[in-house]
Amino acid sequence: MREANVQRGAAHTIRLQGSDEGFRCIAGDTVLASALRSGVAFPYECNSGGCGSCQFELVEGDVDDAWPQAPGISDRQRGRGRRLACQTVPTGDCTIKVRLSADAVPVCPAILTAIFEDVRQLTPDMSEFTFRSQGAARFLPGQFAMLRLPGVDGARAYSMSNLANEERLWRFIIKRVPGGQGTEALFDGLAAGTAIEIDGPFGNSYLRTDTERPIVCIAGGSGLSPVMSILRGLGADSRFDGRRVMFFYGGRGPTDMCVAEMLGAEPALRDRVELHLAISDDEASGAAEWAGHRGFIHDLVRESLGEGFAQYEYYFCGPPPMTDAVHRMLMLEAKVPASQLHFDRFY
Ligand SMILES: Cc1cc2nc3c(=O)[nH]c(=O)nc-3n(C[C@H](O)[C@H](O)[C@H](O)COP(=O)(O)OP(=O)(O)OC[C@H]3O[C@@H](n4cnc5c(N)ncnc54)[C@H](O)[C@@H]3O)c2cc1C
Ligand code: FES
């Protein structure tokens, strides 16, 4: 039986049907988080109830559903005994059926208390927030964490924009969502010194060091956050010296374009990254004067790469319509192998 790397209250035992493996689920934790804390490679993507990739079958045992309206599972699937591991909190011992992922868990997530230090505005509706945790800031470039914010139901996923560090700093580029509970708490109510909970790291869209392929990063909006971490990661790692790196960034209008300035401020990235920008909204402020590309970012990627899509390693993040369009284009049209595509959809 695997033990979680976090101890809290009474633990329940989760048995995996058809295997000798199992793990302990700490009080109040989800099946997914406890599996990953124990090093069990449970399949998942968003940890936010949106994608459905963490579904399992509950064979025996009692559970609570943290978010019954989560869109990643239908009523029909629930009726057949299926559950979302990222929203299921066991209330006793359980037996479950799931096909584990072939990949190992790269870093086991841990729960940390963190203090809000400051915020830096990047665009009219996007800012970089900095927190300092009590435990180590351990994560891979491109991963995300779950933030529990005062007065907000459930946790929210945010991708780190910085690198793992000894100073225990966690930085996140976050876009305000009008009417959104989490982003309103962050942008309008968070005073310096406020304590929050950071649970992480999570995510499979991290910088791969075991390939020599040139790199293509694609982001829309706050998808900038994990891509900045990936770029900072490769800029700080000599295994990437001489590697070609392209970055395609899409925003609604010119006022969303903080990327060139951010890269310009980093000596390791300044002359290194080939930057391609596109705006998608002709009505956005300043759009009439924009001399660059107009349209969707996946069209600019298709146009710029021409032939030879399969030679690259891809990292792409942002709103689901953007990531789905990029995914379709690369996988179905360009036939890039799935093992070269690393992405996070920001549900
Ligand atoms: C893997 C991943 C990485 C992300 N990284 C970033 C990032 O770096 N920057 C960024 O700006 N955004 C990121 N997001 C989006 C972010 O998590 C939020 O969805 C967004 O900020 C809107 O949150 P909100 O609370 O303002 O809006 P709301 O509309 O209040 O909530 C939106 C999301 O919160 C979750 N949610 C809502 N209610 C509940 C509940 N009761 N219980 C549990 N969950 C609930 C759902 O996922 C929902 O889609 C990421 C999302 C994912 C999945
Ligand atoms: S990982 Fe659970 S729904 Fe996406």
XYZ file of N, CA and C and ligand atoms in Angstrom, residues 32 43-54 72 84-87 347, ligand 2:
61
model
N -7.753 11.517 -7.015
C -6.642 11.838 -7.916
C -5.447 12.405 -7.157
N -4.419 8.473 -14.505
C -4.555 9.315 -15.710
C -5.302 10.612 -15.383
N -4.867 11.739 -15.919
C -5.573 13.005 -15.703
C -4.991 14.050 -16.634
N -5.697 15.177 -16.696
C -5.180 16.297 -17.480
C -5.357 17.604 -16.708
N -6.636 18.017 -16.450
C -6.875 19.383 -15.964
C -6.971 19.491 -14.443
N -7.299 18.402 -13.748
C -7.535 18.419 -12.287
C -8.605 19.451 -11.914
N -9.483 19.785 -12.846
C -10.462 20.854 -12.626
C -11.877 20.446 -13.017
N -12.121 19.167 -13.272
C -13.478 18.711 -13.588
C -13.909 18.946 -15.020
N -12.997 19.391 -15.888
C -13.402 19.782 -17.240
C -13.178 18.747 -18.333
N -12.109 17.970 -18.253
C -11.692 17.180 -19.422
C -12.212 15.745 -19.423
N -12.497 15.178 -18.270
C -13.016 13.808 -18.194
C -11.941 12.724 -18.239
N -10.671 13.099 -18.345
C -9.640 12.059 -18.538
C -9.309 11.297 -17.257
N -9.808 11.753 -16.089
C -9.521 11.064 -14.823
C -10.653 10.122 -14.417
N -17.038 17.446 -16.882
C -16.216 16.355 -17.435
C -16.858 14.978 -17.366
N -15.397 11.183 -11.507
C -14.180 11.939 -11.831
C -13.254 11.862 -10.617
N -12.049 11.349 -10.812
C -11.123 11.213 -9.672
C -10.743 12.575 -9.096
N -10.747 13.628 -9.941
C -10.332 14.941 -9.433
C -11.427 15.618 -8.618
N -12.658 15.043 -8.608
C -13.765 15.639 -7.836
C -14.335 14.664 -6.818
N -9.650 25.158 -18.622
C -11.111 25.133 -18.403
C -11.506 26.207 -17.410
S -8.581 15.631 -14.736
Fe -10.511 15.293 -13.830
S -11.853 16.147 -15.289
Fe -9.894 16.701 -16.074
